CSV table of C-alpha atoms and ligand atoms in Angstrom, one decimal:
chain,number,residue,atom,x,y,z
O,1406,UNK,CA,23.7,18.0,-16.9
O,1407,UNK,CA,20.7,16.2,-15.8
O,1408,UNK,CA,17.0,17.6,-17.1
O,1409,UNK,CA,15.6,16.0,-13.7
O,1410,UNK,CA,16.3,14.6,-10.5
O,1411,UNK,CA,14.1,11.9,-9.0
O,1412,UNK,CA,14.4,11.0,-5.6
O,1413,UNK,CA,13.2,7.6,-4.9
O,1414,UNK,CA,12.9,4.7,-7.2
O,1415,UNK,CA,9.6,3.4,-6.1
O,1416,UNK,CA,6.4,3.0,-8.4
O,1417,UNK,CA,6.3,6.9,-8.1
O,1418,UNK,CA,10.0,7.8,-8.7
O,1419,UNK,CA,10.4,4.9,-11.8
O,1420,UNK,CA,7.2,5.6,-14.0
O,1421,UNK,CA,8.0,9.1,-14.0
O,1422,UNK,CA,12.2,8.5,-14.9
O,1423,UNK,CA,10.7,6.3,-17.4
O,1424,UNK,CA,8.1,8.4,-19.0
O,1425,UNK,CA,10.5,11.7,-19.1
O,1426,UNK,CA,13.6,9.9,-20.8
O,1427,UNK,CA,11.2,7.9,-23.2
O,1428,UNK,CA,8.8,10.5,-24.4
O,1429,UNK,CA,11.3,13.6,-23.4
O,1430,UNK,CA,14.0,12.3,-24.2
O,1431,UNK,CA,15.7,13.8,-20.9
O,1432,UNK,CA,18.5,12.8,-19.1
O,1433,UNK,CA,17.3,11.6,-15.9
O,1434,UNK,CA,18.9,11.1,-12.6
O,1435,UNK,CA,17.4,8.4,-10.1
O,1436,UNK,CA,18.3,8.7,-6.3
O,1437,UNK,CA,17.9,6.2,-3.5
O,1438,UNK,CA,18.9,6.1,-0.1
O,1439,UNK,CA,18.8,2.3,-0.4
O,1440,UNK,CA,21.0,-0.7,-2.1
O,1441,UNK,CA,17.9,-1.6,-4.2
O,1442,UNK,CA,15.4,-0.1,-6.6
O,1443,UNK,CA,11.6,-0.4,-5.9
O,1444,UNK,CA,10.9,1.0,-3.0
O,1445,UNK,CA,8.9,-1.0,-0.6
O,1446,UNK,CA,7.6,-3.4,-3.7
O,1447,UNK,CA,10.8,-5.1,-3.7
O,1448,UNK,CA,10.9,-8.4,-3.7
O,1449,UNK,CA,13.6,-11.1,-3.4
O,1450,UNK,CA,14.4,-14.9,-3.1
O,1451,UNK,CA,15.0,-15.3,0.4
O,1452,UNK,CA,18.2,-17.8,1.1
O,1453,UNK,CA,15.1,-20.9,0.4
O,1454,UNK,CA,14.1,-19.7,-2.8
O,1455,UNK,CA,11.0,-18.1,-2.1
O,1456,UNK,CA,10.1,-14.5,-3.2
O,1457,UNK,CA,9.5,-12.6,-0.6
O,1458,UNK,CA,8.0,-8.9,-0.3
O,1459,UNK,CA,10.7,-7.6,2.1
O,1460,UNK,CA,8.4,-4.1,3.2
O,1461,UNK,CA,5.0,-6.2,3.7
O,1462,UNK,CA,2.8,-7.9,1.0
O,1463,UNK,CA,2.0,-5.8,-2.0
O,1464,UNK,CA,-0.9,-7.2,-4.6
O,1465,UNK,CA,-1.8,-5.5,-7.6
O,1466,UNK,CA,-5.4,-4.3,-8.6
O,1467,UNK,CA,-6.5,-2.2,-11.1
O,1468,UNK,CA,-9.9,-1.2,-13.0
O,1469,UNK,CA,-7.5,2.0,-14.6
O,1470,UNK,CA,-7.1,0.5,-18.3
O,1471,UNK,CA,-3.8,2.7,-18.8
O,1472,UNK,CA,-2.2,1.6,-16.1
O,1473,UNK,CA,-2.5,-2.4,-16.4
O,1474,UNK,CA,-1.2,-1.5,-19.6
O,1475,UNK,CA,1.6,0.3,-19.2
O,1476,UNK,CA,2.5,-2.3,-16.4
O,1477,UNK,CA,2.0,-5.1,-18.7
O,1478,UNK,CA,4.8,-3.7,-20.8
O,1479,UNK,CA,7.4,-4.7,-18.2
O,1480,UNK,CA,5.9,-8.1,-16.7
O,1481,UNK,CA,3.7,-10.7,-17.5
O,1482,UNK,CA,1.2,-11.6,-15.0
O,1483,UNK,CA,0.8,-14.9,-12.3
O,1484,UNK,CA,-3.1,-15.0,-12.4
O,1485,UNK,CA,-3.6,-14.6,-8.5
O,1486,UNK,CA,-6.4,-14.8,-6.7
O,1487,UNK,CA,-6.6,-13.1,-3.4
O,1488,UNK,CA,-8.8,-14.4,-1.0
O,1489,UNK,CA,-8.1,-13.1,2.6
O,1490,UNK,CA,-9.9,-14.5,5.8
O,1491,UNK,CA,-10.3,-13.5,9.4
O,1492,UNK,CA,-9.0,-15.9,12.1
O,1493,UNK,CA,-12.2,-15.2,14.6
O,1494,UNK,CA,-11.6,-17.0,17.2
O,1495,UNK,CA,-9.9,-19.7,15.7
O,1496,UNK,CA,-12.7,-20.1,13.1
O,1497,UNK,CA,-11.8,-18.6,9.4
O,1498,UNK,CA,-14.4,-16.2,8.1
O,1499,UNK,CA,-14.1,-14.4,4.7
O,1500,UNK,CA,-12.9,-11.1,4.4
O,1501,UNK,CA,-14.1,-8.6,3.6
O,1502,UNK,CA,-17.5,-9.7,5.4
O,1503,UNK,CA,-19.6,-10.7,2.6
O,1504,UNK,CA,-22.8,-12.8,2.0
O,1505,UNK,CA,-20.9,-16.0,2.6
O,1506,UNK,CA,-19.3,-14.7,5.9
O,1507,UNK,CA,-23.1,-13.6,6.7
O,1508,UNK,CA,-23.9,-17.2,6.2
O,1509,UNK,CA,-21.2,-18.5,8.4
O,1510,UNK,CA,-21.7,-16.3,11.3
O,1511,UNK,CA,-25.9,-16.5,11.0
O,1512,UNK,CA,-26.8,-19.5,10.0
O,1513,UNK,CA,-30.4,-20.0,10.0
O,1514,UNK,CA,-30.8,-16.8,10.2
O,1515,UNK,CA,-28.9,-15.4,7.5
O,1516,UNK,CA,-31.3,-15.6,4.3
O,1517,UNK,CA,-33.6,-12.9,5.9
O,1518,UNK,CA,-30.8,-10.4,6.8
O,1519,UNK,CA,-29.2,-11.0,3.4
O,1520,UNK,CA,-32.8,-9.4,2.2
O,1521,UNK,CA,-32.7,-6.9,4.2
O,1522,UNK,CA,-29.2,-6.2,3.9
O,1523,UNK,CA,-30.0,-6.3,0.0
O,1524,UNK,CA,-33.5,-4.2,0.2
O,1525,UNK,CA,-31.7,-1.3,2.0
O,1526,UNK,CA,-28.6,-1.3,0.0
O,1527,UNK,CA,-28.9,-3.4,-3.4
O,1528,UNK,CA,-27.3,-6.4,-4.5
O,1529,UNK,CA,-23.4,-6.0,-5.1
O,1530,UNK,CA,-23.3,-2.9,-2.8
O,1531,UNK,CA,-20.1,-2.1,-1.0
O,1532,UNK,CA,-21.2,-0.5,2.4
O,1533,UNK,CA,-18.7,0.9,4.6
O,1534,UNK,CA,-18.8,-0.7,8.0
O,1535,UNK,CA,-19.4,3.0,9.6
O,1536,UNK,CA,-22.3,3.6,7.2
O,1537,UNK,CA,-23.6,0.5,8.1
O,1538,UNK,CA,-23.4,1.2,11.7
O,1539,UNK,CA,-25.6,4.3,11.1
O,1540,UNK,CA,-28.5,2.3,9.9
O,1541,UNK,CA,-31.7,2.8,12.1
O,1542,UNK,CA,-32.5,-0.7,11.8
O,1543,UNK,CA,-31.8,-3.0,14.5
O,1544,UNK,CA,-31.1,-6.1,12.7
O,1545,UNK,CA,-28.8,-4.3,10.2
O,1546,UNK,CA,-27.3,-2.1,13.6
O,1547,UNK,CA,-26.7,-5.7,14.8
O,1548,UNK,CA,-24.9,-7.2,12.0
O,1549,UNK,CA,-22.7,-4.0,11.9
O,1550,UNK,CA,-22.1,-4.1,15.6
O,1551,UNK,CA,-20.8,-8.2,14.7
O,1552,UNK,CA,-18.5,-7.0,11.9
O,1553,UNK,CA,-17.4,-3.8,14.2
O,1554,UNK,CA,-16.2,-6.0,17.2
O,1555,UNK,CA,-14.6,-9.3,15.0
O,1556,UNK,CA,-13.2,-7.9,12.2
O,1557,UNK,CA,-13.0,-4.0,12.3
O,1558,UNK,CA,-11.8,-3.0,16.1
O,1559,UNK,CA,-9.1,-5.1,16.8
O,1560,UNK,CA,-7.4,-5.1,14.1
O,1561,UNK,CA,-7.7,-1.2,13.6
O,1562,UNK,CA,-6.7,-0.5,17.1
O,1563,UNK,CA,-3.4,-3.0,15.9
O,1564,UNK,CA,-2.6,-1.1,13.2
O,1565,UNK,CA,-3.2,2.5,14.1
O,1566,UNK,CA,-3.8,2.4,17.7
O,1567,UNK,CA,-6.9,3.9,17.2
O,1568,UNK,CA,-10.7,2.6,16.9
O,1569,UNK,CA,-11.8,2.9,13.6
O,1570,UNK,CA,-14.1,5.5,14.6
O,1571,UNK,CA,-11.1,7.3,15.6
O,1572,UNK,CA,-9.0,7.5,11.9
O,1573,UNK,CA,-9.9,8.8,8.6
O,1574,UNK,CA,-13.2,6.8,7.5
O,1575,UNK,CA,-11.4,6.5,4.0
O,1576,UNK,CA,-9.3,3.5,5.6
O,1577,UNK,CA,-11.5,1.3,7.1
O,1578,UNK,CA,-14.0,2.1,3.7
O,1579,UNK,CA,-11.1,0.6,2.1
O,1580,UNK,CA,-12.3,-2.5,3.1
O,1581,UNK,CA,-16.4,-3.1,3.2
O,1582,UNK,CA,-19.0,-4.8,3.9
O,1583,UNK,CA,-19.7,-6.6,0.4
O,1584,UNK,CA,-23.3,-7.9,-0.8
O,1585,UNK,CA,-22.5,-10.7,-2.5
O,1586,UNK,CA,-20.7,-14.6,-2.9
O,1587,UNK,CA,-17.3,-12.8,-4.1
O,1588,UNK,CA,-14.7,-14.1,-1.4
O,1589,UNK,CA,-11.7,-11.8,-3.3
O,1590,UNK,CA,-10.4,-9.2,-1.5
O,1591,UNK,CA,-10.4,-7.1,-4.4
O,1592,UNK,CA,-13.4,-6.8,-7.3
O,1593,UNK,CA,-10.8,-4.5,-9.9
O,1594,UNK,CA,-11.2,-5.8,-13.3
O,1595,UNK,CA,-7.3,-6.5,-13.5
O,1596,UNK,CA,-5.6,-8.3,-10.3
O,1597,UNK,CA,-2.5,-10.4,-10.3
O,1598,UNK,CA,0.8,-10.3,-9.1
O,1599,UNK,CA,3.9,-9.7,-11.6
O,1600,UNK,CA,5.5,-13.3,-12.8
O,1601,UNK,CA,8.9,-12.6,-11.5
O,1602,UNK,CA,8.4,-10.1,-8.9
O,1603,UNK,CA,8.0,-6.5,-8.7
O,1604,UNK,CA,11.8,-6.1,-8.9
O,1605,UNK,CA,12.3,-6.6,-12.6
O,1606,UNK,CA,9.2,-4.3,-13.4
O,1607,UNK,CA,11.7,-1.3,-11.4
O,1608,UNK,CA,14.9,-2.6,-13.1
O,1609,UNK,CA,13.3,-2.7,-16.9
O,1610,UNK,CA,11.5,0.5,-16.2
O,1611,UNK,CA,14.9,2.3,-15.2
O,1612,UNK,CA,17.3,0.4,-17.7
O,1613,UNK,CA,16.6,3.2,-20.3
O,1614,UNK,CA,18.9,5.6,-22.3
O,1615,UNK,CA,19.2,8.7,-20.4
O,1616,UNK,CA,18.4,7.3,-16.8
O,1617,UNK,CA,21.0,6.8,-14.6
O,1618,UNK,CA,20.5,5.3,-11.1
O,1619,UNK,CA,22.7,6.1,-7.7
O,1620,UNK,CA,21.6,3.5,-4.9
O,1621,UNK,CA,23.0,4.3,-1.6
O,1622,UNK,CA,22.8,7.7,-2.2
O,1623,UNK,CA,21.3,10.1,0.5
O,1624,UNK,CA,19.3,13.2,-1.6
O,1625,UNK,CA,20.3,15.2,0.6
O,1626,UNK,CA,24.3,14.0,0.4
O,1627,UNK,CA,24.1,16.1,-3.4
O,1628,UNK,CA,21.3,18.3,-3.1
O,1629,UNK,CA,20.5,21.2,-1.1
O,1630,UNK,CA,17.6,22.8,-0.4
O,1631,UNK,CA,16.5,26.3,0.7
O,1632,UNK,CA,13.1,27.6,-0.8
O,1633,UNK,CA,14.2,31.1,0.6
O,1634,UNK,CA,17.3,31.4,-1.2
O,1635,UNK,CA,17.6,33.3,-4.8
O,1636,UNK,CA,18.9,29.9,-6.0
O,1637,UNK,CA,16.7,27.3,-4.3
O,1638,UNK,CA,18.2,24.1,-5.2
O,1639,UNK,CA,21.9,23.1,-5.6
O,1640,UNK,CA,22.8,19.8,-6.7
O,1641,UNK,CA,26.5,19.1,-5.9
O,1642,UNK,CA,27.0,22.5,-4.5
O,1643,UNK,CA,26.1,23.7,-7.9
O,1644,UNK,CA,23.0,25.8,-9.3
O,1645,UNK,CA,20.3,23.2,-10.1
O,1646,UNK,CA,17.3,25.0,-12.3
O,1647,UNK,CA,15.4,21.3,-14.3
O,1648,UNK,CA,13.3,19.3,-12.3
O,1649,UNK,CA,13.0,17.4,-9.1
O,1650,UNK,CA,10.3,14.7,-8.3
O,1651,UNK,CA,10.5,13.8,-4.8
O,1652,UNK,CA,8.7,11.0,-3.5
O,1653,UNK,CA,10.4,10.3,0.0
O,1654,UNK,CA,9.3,12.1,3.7
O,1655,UNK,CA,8.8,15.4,3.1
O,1656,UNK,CA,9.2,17.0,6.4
O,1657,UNK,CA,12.9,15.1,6.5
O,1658,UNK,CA,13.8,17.1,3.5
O,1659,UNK,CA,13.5,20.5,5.8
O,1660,UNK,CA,15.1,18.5,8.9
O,1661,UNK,CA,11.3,18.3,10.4
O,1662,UNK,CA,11.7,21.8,10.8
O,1663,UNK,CA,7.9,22.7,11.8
O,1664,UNK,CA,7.8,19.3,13.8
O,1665,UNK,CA,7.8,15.3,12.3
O,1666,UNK,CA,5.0,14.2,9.8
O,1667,UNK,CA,3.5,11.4,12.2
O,1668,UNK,CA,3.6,7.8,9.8
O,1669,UNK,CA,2.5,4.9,11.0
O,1670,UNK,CA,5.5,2.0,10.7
O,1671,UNK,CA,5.3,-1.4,10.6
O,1672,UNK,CA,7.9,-4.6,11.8
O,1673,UNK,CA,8.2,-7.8,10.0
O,1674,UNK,CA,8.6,-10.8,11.2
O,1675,UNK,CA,9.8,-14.2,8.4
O,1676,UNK,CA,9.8,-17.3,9.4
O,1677,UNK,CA,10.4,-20.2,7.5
O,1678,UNK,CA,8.8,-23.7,8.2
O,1679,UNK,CA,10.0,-26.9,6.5
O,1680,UNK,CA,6.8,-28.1,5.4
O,1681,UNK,CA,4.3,-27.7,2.7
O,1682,UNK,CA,1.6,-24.9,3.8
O,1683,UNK,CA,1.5,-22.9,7.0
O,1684,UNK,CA,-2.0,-21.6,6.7
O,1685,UNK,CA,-5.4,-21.8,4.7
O,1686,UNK,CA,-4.4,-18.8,2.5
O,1687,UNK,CA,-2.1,-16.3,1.1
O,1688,UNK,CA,-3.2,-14.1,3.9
O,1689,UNK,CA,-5.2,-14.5,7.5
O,1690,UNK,CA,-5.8,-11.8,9.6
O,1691,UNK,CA,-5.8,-11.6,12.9
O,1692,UNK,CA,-8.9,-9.6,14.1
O,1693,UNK,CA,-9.4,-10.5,17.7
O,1694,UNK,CA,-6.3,-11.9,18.6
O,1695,UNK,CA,-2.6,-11.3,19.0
O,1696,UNK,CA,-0.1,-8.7,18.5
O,1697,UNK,CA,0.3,-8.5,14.7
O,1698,UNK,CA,-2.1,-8.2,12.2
O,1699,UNK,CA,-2.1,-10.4,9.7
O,1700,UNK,CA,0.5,-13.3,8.4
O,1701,UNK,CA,0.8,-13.8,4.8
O,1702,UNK,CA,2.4,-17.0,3.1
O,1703,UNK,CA,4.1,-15.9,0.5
O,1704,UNK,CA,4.1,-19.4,-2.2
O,1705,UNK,CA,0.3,-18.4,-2.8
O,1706,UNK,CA,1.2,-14.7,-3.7
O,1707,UNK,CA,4.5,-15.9,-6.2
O,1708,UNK,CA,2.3,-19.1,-7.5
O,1709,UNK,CA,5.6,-21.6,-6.3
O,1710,UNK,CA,2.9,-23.7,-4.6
O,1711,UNK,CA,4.8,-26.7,-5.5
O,1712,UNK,CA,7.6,-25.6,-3.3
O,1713,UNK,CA,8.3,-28.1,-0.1
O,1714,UNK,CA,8.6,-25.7,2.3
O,1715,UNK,CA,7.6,-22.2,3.1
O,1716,UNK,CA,7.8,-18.7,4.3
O,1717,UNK,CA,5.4,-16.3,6.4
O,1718,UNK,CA,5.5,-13.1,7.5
O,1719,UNK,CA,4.2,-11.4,10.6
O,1720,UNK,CA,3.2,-7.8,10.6
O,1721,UNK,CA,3.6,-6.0,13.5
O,1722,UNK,CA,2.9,-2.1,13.5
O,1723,UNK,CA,4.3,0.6,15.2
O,1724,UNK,CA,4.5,4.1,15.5
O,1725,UNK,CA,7.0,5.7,13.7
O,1726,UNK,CA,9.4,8.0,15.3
O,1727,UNK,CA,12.6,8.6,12.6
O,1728,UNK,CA,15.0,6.5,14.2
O,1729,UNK,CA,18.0,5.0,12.2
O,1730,UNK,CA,16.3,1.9,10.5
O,1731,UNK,CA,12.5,3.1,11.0
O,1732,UNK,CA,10.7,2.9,7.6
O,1733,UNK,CA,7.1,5.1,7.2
O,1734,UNK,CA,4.5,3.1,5.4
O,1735,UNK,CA,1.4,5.1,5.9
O,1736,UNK,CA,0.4,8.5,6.2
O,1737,UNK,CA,-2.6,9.3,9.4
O,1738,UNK,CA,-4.6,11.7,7.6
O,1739,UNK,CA,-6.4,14.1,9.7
O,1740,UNK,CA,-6.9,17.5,10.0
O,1741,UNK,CA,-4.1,18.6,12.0
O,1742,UNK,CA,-1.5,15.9,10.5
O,1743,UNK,CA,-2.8,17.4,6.9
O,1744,UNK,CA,-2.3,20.6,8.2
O,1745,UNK,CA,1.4,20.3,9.4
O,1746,UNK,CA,1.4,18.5,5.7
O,1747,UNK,CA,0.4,21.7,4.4
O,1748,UNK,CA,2.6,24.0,6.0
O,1749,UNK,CA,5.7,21.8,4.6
O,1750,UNK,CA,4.6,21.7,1.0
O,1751,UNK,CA,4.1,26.0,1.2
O,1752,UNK,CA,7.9,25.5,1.6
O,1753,UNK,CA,8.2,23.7,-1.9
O,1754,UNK,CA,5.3,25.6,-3.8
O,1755,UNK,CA,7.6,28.5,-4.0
O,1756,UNK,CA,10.7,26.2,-5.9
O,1757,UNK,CA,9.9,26.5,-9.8
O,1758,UNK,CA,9.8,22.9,-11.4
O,1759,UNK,CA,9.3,21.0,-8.2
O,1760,UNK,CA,7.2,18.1,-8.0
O,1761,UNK,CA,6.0,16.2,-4.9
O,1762,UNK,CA,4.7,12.9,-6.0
O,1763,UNK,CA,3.6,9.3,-3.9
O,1764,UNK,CA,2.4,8.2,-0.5
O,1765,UNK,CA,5.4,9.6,1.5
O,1766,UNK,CA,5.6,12.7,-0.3
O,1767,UNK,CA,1.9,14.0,-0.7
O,1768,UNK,CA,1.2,12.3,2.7
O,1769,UNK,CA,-1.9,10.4,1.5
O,1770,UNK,CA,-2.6,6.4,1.1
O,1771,UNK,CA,-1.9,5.2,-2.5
O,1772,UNK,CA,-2.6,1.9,-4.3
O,1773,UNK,CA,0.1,0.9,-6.8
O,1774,UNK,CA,-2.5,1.5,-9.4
O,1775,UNK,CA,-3.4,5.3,-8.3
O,1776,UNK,CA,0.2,6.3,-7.7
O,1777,UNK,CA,1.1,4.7,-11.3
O,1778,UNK,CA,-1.7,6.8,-12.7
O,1779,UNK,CA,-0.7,9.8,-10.6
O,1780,UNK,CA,3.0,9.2,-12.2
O,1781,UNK,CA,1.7,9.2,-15.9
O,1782,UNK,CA,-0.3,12.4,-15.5
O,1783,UNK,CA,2.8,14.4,-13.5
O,1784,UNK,CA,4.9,13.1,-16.3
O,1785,UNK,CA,2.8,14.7,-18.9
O,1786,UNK,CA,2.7,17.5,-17.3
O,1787,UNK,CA,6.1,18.2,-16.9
P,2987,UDP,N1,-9.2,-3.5,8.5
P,2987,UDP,C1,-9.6,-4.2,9.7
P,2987,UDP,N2,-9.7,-5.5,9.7
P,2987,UDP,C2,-9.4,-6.3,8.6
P,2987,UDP,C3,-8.9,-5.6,7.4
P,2987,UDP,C4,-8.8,-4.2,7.4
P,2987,UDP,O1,-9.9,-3.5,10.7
P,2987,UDP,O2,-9.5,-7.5,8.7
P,2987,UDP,C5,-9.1,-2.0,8.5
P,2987,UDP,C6,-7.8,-1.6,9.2
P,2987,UDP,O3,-8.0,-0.3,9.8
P,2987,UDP,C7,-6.9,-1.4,8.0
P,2987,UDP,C8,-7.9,-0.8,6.9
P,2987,UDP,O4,-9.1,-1.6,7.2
P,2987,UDP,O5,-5.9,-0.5,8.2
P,2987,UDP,C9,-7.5,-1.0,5.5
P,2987,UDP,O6,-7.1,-2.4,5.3
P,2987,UDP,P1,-6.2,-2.8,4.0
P,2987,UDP,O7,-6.2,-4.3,4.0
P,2987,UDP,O8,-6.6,-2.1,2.8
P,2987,UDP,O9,-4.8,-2.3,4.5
P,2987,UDP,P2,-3.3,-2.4,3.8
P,2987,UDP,O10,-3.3,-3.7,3.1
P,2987,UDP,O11,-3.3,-1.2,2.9
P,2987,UDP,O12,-2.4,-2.3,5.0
């Protein structure tokens, strides 16, 4: 009945419904465990009217051409632009550390390591903080040794409870030391956020002849799964030979069977204030201080600045252990985690027409931008 079976309804799990039915012309069946579409980009009016990123803040950045395209054909875009700072201390520093947080934190001093920091490494450069720690001279060892302690250590320890020397270098790189004035966050060519949420990219994307949806619904409630088997995958207890593309926790789908995927989780704590602004920006993180990373106000992200009141979010993480309720955000990428990753998807390798696809599923940190681009090419493949 259906040519393929998508678990999830996330960026990964919609683009590729999308793309099948529209250029295919398949029938399509979508499957989440939850009452919404989007995955953790949903968004909602919270009971004040303001739209609020219920899994954690999510801001859109591209330089991938295709992809701000194919986006653009289900939203418009609220021209956003994100600026994040560092509460050091009490003091606000830009973030990522740049040539204007160089200024703040040197002073006087500053216009001489700006020349050297731009004499080792060229104007515009975007060093990673463990690079720059490398660097065998002491002035530049000293400025990385400032941006280690305020900005990278605490934080990092925080969110993975581990010193950034400690995880995968990719993740703190996501995030460098930046020669030059730019105080955004991001440098893409595209960045915005979509004009009435991410929610009614997900529900334009799936409203499409041939798709059908089931929220609440468990994958493994109407499909069953045994690579070993001479008919590996039954959908409603019957042979099932098109396509599934998974995107949720892979090692959940064989009941953790070689031992749980380790995620990192998060907890989120809103709070709503009856007056104008809360804080300086859309987002300040917390570097040297308190228990959660970073609070974001959410009117700055959705552009309802003229709203009279407000709401924040806390981030707390956590580790993630599978309990009823837990959600895993990110994957800790290292060799033995990517290992027991490994061993999980030999298990799928051998189903014909089985497609893992996103951050939970291929266990690795994805952008919205990458894992729409990822989507486009498995589509087109299939
Ligand atoms: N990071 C940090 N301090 C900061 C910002 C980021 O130590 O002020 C590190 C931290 O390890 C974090 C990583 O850089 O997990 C990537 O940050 P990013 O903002 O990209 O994280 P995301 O928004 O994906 O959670």
């Amino acid at each position: 009945m259906y040519d393929s079976i998508v678990i999830g309804s996330g960026f990964a799990g919609a683009v590729v419904a999308r793309e099948l039915a529209e250029k295919k012309g398949q029938r399509v069946l979508v499957l989440d465990a939850r009452d919404h579409v989007g995955g953790n980009c949903y968004d909602r009016l919270d009971e004040h009217g303001i739209l609020i990123h219920q899994y954690g803040p999510h801001i859109f950045h591209t330089n991938i051409d295709r992809v701000y395209e194919y986006l653009s054909r289900f939203t418009e875009w609220y021209d956003y632009r994100h600026e994040v700072v560092g509460n050091i201390y009490g003091r606000e520093l830009p973030i990522p550390f740049n040539l204007n947080t160089l200024e703040l934190v040197y002073g006087e001093r500053a216009p001489h390591l700006e020349k050297l920091l731009i004499d080792n490494f060229g104007e515009g450069a975007r060093v990673p903080i463990l690079e720059l720690m490398n660097h065998e001279n002491e002035e530049l060892q000293e400025i990385a040794q400032y941006v280690y302690e305020n900005v990278f250590l605490k934080y990092t320890m925080k969110q993975w409870g581990k010193s950034p020397k400690e995880i995968d270098p990719a993740v703190s790189g996501r995030v460098p030391v930046l020669l030059s004035r730019d105080n955004r966050y991001f440098q893409d060519k595209y960045q915005g956020l979509p004009k009435n949420g991410f929610t009614p990219i997900f529900e334009k994307m799936l409203d499409y002849k041939g798709i059908e949806v089931r929220l609440n619904c468990e994958a493994a409630s109407v499909l069953t799964i045994d690579p070993e088997a001479a008919v590996p995958v039954l959908f409603e207890g019957q042979p099932y030979t098109g396509n599934i593309i998974f995107t949720g926790a892979l090692d959940e789908l064989f009941d953790c069977r070689f031992g749980r995927l380790p995620y990192r989780s998060l907890h989120f704590d809103f709070e709503h204030y009856d007056k104008k602004f809360y804080q300086s920006h859309g987002v300040v993180n917390y570097t040297v201080s308190e228990d959660f990373t970073r609070i974001t106000e959410f009117k700055y992200l959705s552009g309802q600045l003229d709203a009279p009141d407000t709401t924040i979010v806390k981030e707390y993480p956590m580790s993630y252990s599978g309990k009823e309720g837990e959600i895993p955000y990110y994957a800790i990428n290292n060799a033995e985690n990517d290992a027991l990753f490994q061993r999980y998807k030999e298990l799928v390798d051998k189903i014909p027409n089985f497609y893992l696809l996103g951050r939970l599923a291929e266990y690795k940190y994805y952008n919205i931008d990458a894992i729409v681009d990822r989507a486009l090419t498995v589509a087109e493949e299939i």
